[in-house]
Amino acid sequence: MEQKKALIVGGGLVGALWAVFLAKRGYVVDVYERRGDMRAAGYSGGRSINLAMSHRGWRAVEKAGILEELRKVAIPMHGRMMHSPTGELTFQQYGKEGEAIYSVSRGGLNLELLRIADNFEHVRFHFHQKCNGIDPEQGIAHFEHTLTGELTTVKSPLIFGTDGAFSAVRASLQNRPRFNYSQSYLDYGYKELSIPPGPEGFRMEAHALHIWPRGNFMLIALPNMDRSFTCTLFMPFDGEISFESLQTDEQVAAFFNRFFADAVPLMPGLLEDFRENPTSALATVRCSPWHVADRVLLLGDAAHAIVPFFGQGMNAGFEDCTLLDELLTAHGERWEEVISRFSRERAPDADAIADLALQNFIEMRDLVADPGFLLRKRIAATLAERYPEEFMPMYSMVSFSHIPYREALRAGQEQEVLLARIAAAPGIENNIEQHPDVDRLFREWKAEMTV
Amino acid sequence: MEQKKALIVGGGLVGALWAVFLAKRGYVVDVYERRGDMRAAGYSGGRSINLAMSHRGWRAVEKAGILEELRKVAIPMHGRMMHSPTGELTFQQYGKEGEAIYSVSRGGLNLELLRIADNFEHVRFHFHQKCNGIDPEQGIAHFEHTLTGELTTVKSPLIFGTDGAFSAVRASLQNRPRFNYSQSYLDYGYKELSIPPGPEGFRMEAHALHIWPRGNFMLIALPNMDRSFTCTLFMPFDGEISFESLQTDEQVAAFFNRFFADAVPLMPGLLEDFRENPTSALATVRCSPWHVADRVLLLGDAAHAIVPFFGQGMNAGFEDCTLLDELLTAHGERWEEVISRFSRERAPDADAIADLALQNFIEMRDLVADPGFLLRKRIAATLAERYPEEFMPMYSMVSFSHIPYREALRAGQEQEVLLARIAAAPGIENNIEQHPDVDRLFREWKAEMTV
């Protein structure tokens, strides 16, 4: 029997995970990665250092066999902790009791995946190999060693592009006829800051994702295993309140004192962090098709990079692997069938989570401080509890289920109709539980939806 | 005084025209063009060989000083001549009496522009120079001679990217942070065919743009100076009726006999043309910003490639030149002001004509055979005649005015509301001129619009 072989371009999160899936199927897998071996050199990713892992991510790492190990280094966040301008705290639970998204270190997760992939005899990692493009017709990829400059050409019957938002594999597809592509930047940037551990450990509630929503900008914080928090400031690049407008230490200090007064005492390194850390941009990348014939396929950020506001970038990439693996099982590894089908069927879900992530930015930075929005959230929670079989809030569909993203998007739009109707019922804000209209409005809506 | 210098990458229609504008301002202009000198080698463009020149294009060539020469080789098309499946003809005038769009040979126009640009002492053309990218920070462009392989680096304080839909200059901008970009293909392709001259000249009405609208596909024909027509078939790539489905001569013949029976006798070379000519794709390209600092600017298709269905691609590119030239006059050639302002202010118009061109495809291939659509067109013509100062149809705004495209798009949407109302008036179809509701509905609409 012919040996089963595959080439993976990019050994980041999705590339390493996909190597595991292929290795389990008996493939000889070569993984080419631009960076050095992080087991030797430490992690040096360009992206945010925290990830929020939820159901879709967990299912994939479970399949890869590292669920238990990861659980030990993941911190559950049960809800959002909102910080008002005057320092008042409001907690908003994400899902049902016991449901949580998990703060995970990107570097740690990548290391773990690398380790488990490398344990397979037939998985070979090649580091410091920058991809200079592929020839999809020939099934050839070109690499350049970043230290020696040596050029290598690799031929493979299967090439997977898991090389991220700035994918070189995708760039090689871009000039092919009928390749649709878009990259779209927000006018907002982000900068990472830090809250170090206090003498008694975490300096804020550990099991929450903290948000300081301020309308047009926001600060968030996620807990780390070392009892620190990684903070991220999201703000317009230009304009009155913007990264542009914060040039001096004095300006930064005044800005934080004005808008994030309760956080300032927790951030002793604020001014230095602000000066030293880069201001990064936020892009959404969409393209189609993700494949060429039965030979080349983009996965993860290379196919669909999204903004981070739903915490679904890695989860979506990992779900790519799970779904592709399921298709392989369903179609007996007939790649000619599986690759085009995956490319066609998965794309609408990638589009949906891209839209949802953009939507969630508005929700996080602005709406979570809006009484009307908070009321609708409370109504949704009540409905979810009262009708557990019939009403799953959109956030839960995305984070705590495997329902296709496109269905979550559509359901969310339908739910907004119901929530607005209930929110308009007189006296509802003080009496969601007992209000007589809730059940009637729910039943009416349900009947409309099932027409 | 320092010498004024500029580099133009791409000597196609827009590049050559822009060289003329700059030369008139006293700039030393170097134009680098990938193809050979068409004055020696003949024209070998990759795009359709006919253009429909309308007001925006004419204004630009008038400024360039070649209006009179071009008029002589341009054929006015006063309206659309629709061919029904059974060969019946319906003529629909584009604008007012005397208004027309003009069929112009792309190659002939390019030659003329080249000639006039080259007449300026300080304009230098460099042929066979393929751009390998630019360094926008340094103001440097890299070229490779396509015959000798010689590499050249050119430094210039001003670099204009007029290298078309697949612009190498734009590709160099794509990986810069916050560069928004999209390329989006239709599922339709096109193929050029030909109706040669007959013994007595044109074999169909010469002063019209001929359309065979067939719902999901269409054939069009534009007159040439040699009394031939260039035909273009637009059709889905895949599906039941598609380029895919027409593989053999028999299939092509059967298809044309079924759908374009009146054209078949006029096309003796049909089968050979169909076999030999490529099937090309149709893309819309949008990006922003079009500039880097006060040094680099994209113009024409490099900045905004559109589908051909409004006949506005060249007109929009030429209008870029007119408007940029006007801004230079208004701001005393302060490039640092002019380039960013042009990039910012022109982009919404480019977006609007891209949308209008996509919209017009549906109109041409489908709606022009729709009685309701034809009625609305007749109503619009009546209104335009009755209220010449108050009602200019959207098509006329685009083709016979210099109104910004974005305003034409918006006005068109508003006009659709009025046209639908009038079309719903009982008995209107047999009596637009005398119908009592027309004036009332127009006045009501006008009052709403001016609120």
Tab-separated table of N, CA, C and O in Angstrom, chain A residues 49 190-197 203 219-221 224 228-233 235 243 246-249 252-253 256 263-280:
chain	number	residue	atom	x	y	z
A	49	ILE	N	-1.389	36.799	24.401
A	49	ILE	CA	-0.846	35.645	25.117
A	49	ILE	C	-1.917	34.832	25.833
A	49	ILE	O	-1.644	33.746	26.315
A	190	TYR	N	-4.868	47.434	19.688
A	190	TYR	CA	-4.839	46.925	21.050
A	190	TYR	C	-3.412	46.897	21.579
A	190	TYR	O	-2.455	46.841	20.815
A	191	LYS	N	-3.319	46.979	22.885
A	191	LYS	CA	-2.019	46.948	23.553
A	191	LYS	C	-2.152	46.105	24.806
A	191	LYS	O	-3.115	46.250	25.560
A	192	GLU	N	-1.197	45.198	25.015
A	192	GLU	CA	-1.240	44.350	26.202
A	192	GLU	C	-0.544	45.021	27.378
A	192	GLU	O	0.521	45.624	27.238
A	193	LEU	N	-1.172	44.885	28.541
A	193	LEU	CA	-0.644	45.439	29.789
A	193	LEU	C	-0.726	44.331	30.822
A	193	LEU	O	-1.136	43.208	30.506
A	194	SER	N	-0.364	44.614	32.073
A	194	SER	CA	-0.311	43.518	33.035
A	194	SER	C	-0.700	43.941	34.449
A	194	SER	O	-0.415	45.060	34.868
A	195	ILE	N	-1.375	43.035	35.134
A	195	ILE	CA	-1.602	43.169	36.573
A	195	ILE	C	-0.848	42.021	37.236
A	195	ILE	O	-1.262	40.861	37.121
A	196	PRO	N	0.260	42.302	37.882
A	196	PRO	CA	1.046	41.214	38.486
A	196	PRO	C	0.323	40.631	39.706
A	196	PRO	O	-0.639	41.230	40.195
A	197	PRO	N	0.775	39.452	40.195
A	197	PRO	CA	0.145	38.878	41.390
A	197	PRO	C	0.365	39.798	42.583
A	197	PRO	O	1.362	40.514	42.650
A	203	ARG	N	-5.130	39.669	42.358
A	203	ARG	CA	-5.540	40.960	42.901
A	203	ARG	C	-6.983	41.317	42.549
A	203	ARG	O	-7.463	42.395	42.898
A	219	LEU	N	-11.023	48.222	28.422
A	219	LEU	CA	-9.915	47.448	28.959
A	219	LEU	C	-10.488	46.106	29.371
A	219	LEU	O	-11.622	46.033	29.868
A	220	ILE	N	-9.747	45.014	29.124
A	220	ILE	CA	-10.184	43.716	29.634
A	220	ILE	C	-9.018	43.061	30.364
A	220	ILE	O	-7.860	43.463	30.197
A	221	ALA	N	-9.305	42.060	31.197
A	221	ALA	CA	-8.241	41.344	31.903
A	221	ALA	C	-8.622	39.878	32.041
A	221	ALA	O	-9.760	39.553	32.389
A	224	ASN	N	-4.129	34.515	34.737
A	224	ASN	CA	-3.081	33.555	34.372
A	224	ASN	C	-2.795	32.618	35.535
A	224	ASN	O	-3.081	32.939	36.696
A	228	SER	N	-1.257	36.316	37.930
A	228	SER	CA	-1.299	37.650	37.329
A	228	SER	C	-2.516	37.723	36.415
A	228	SER	O	-3.207	36.727	36.191
A	229	PHE	N	-2.783	38.911	35.920
A	229	PHE	CA	-3.781	39.089	34.856
A	229	PHE	C	-3.094	39.703	33.643
A	229	PHE	O	-2.241	40.583	33.795
A	230	THR	N	-3.467	39.243	32.482
A	230	THR	CA	-3.056	39.934	31.270
A	230	THR	C	-4.186	40.873	30.883
A	230	THR	O	-5.333	40.445	30.728
A	231	CYS	N	-3.857	42.145	30.761
A	231	CYS	CA	-4.858	43.147	30.388
A	231	CYS	C	-4.660	43.536	28.933
A	231	CYS	O	-3.541	43.514	28.424
A	232	THR	N	-5.742	43.892	28.292
A	232	THR	CA	-5.646	44.405	26.929
A	232	THR	C	-6.512	45.646	26.806
A	232	THR	O	-7.687	45.624	27.167
A	233	LEU	N	-5.892	46.706	26.309
A	233	LEU	CA	-6.624	47.942	26.050
A	233	LEU	C	-6.976	47.986	24.571
A	233	LEU	O	-6.094	47.863	23.713
A	235	MET	N	-8.734	50.389	21.712
A	235	MET	CA	-9.017	51.818	21.590
A	235	MET	C	-8.777	52.253	20.144
A	235	MET	O	-7.978	51.636	19.446
A	243	PHE	N	-4.939	55.905	20.762
A	243	PHE	CA	-3.520	55.637	20.974
A	243	PHE	C	-2.687	56.837	20.527
A	243	PHE	O	-1.693	57.188	21.164
A	246	LEU	N	-2.247	59.480	23.160
A	246	LEU	CA	-1.509	59.149	24.382
A	246	LEU	C	-0.027	58.981	24.065
A	246	LEU	O	0.448	57.888	23.794
A	247	GLN	N	0.690	60.085	24.070
A	247	GLN	CA	2.096	60.058	23.672
A	247	GLN	C	3.041	60.080	24.870
A	247	GLN	O	4.077	59.444	24.854
A	248	THR	N	2.674	60.806	25.902
A	248	THR	CA	3.589	60.957	27.032
A	248	THR	C	3.093	60.150	28.238
A	248	THR	O	1.920	59.781	28.323
A	249	ASP	N	4.003	59.870	29.172
A	249	ASP	CA	3.633	59.190	30.420
A	249	ASP	C	2.512	59.949	31.131
A	249	ASP	O	1.602	59.348	31.697
A	252	VAL	N	-0.782	59.211	29.497
A	252	VAL	CA	-1.223	57.844	29.793
A	252	VAL	C	-1.753	57.769	31.222
A	252	VAL	O	-2.832	57.223	31.486
A	253	ALA	N	-1.005	58.353	32.155
A	253	ALA	CA	-1.416	58.313	33.559
A	253	ALA	C	-2.751	59.022	33.758
A	253	ALA	O	-3.659	58.506	34.428
A	256	PHE	N	-5.614	56.822	32.322
A	256	PHE	CA	-5.966	55.671	33.162
A	256	PHE	C	-6.621	56.109	34.467
A	256	PHE	O	-7.567	55.474	34.936
A	263	ALA	N	-8.256	50.190	38.443
A	263	ALA	CA	-7.219	49.283	37.945
A	263	ALA	C	-5.813	49.835	38.163
A	263	ALA	O	-4.851	49.079	38.315
A	264	VAL	N	-5.705	51.153	38.204
A	264	VAL	CA	-4.380	51.782	38.258
A	264	VAL	C	-3.512	51.266	39.420
A	264	VAL	O	-2.342	50.927	39.213
A	265	PRO	N	-4.056	51.168	40.661
A	265	PRO	CA	-3.201	50.693	41.766
A	265	PRO	C	-2.719	49.255	41.574
A	265	PRO	O	-1.755	48.831	42.195
A	266	LEU	N	-3.400	48.504	40.697
A	266	LEU	CA	-3.018	47.108	40.479
A	266	LEU	C	-1.959	46.962	39.391
A	266	LEU	O	-1.484	45.857	39.124
A	267	MET	N	-1.632	48.060	38.726
A	267	MET	CA	-0.733	48.001	37.570
A	267	MET	C	0.521	48.832	37.798
A	267	MET	O	0.701	49.875	37.161
A	268	PRO	N	1.418	48.363	38.618
A	268	PRO	CA	2.612	49.161	38.919
A	268	PRO	C	3.481	49.421	37.686
A	268	PRO	O	4.184	50.426	37.620
A	269	GLY	N	3.425	48.530	36.716
A	269	GLY	CA	4.284	48.708	35.533
A	269	GLY	C	3.576	49.362	34.366
A	269	GLY	O	4.070	49.313	33.233
A	270	LEU	N	2.429	49.976	34.656
A	270	LEU	CA	1.590	50.503	33.585
A	270	LEU	C	2.349	51.364	32.571
A	270	LEU	O	2.307	51.113	31.364
A	271	LEU	N	3.042	52.378	33.078
A	271	LEU	CA	3.667	53.336	32.151
A	271	LEU	C	4.730	52.663	31.294
A	271	LEU	O	4.829	52.912	30.092
A	272	GLU	N	5.506	51.794	31.915
A	272	GLU	CA	6.542	51.111	31.154
A	272	GLU	C	5.924	50.170	30.126
A	272	GLU	O	6.330	50.146	28.959
A	273	ASP	N	4.925	49.370	30.566
A	273	ASP	CA	4.233	48.472	29.632
A	273	ASP	C	3.685	49.255	28.447
A	273	ASP	O	3.802	48.843	27.290
A	274	PHE	N	3.068	50.381	28.759
A	274	PHE	CA	2.423	51.158	27.703
A	274	PHE	C	3.457	51.642	26.685
A	274	PHE	O	3.220	51.617	25.476
A	275	ARG	N	4.609	52.080	27.211
A	275	ARG	CA	5.671	52.554	26.313
A	275	ARG	C	6.272	51.429	25.495
A	275	ARG	O	6.536	51.561	24.310
A	276	GLU	N	6.514	50.286	26.150
A	276	GLU	CA	7.311	49.220	25.531
A	276	GLU	C	6.500	48.317	24.605
A	276	GLU	O	7.005	47.833	23.597
A	277	ASN	N	5.255	48.043	24.998
A	277	ASN	CA	4.488	47.062	24.224
A	277	ASN	C	3.934	47.671	22.946
A	277	ASN	O	3.535	48.834	22.934
A	278	PRO	N	3.901	46.881	21.891
A	278	PRO	CA	3.434	47.419	20.613
A	278	PRO	C	1.933	47.682	20.622
A	278	PRO	O	1.192	47.106	21.421
A	279	THR	N	1.500	48.564	19.762
A	279	THR	CA	0.070	48.749	19.490
A	279	THR	C	-0.225	47.956	18.229
A	279	THR	O	0.349	48.218	17.175
A	280	SER	N	-1.079	46.971	18.351
A	280	SER	CA	-1.306	46.068	17.223
A	280	SER	C	-2.668	46.328	16.585
A	280	SER	O	-3.568	46.899	17.203
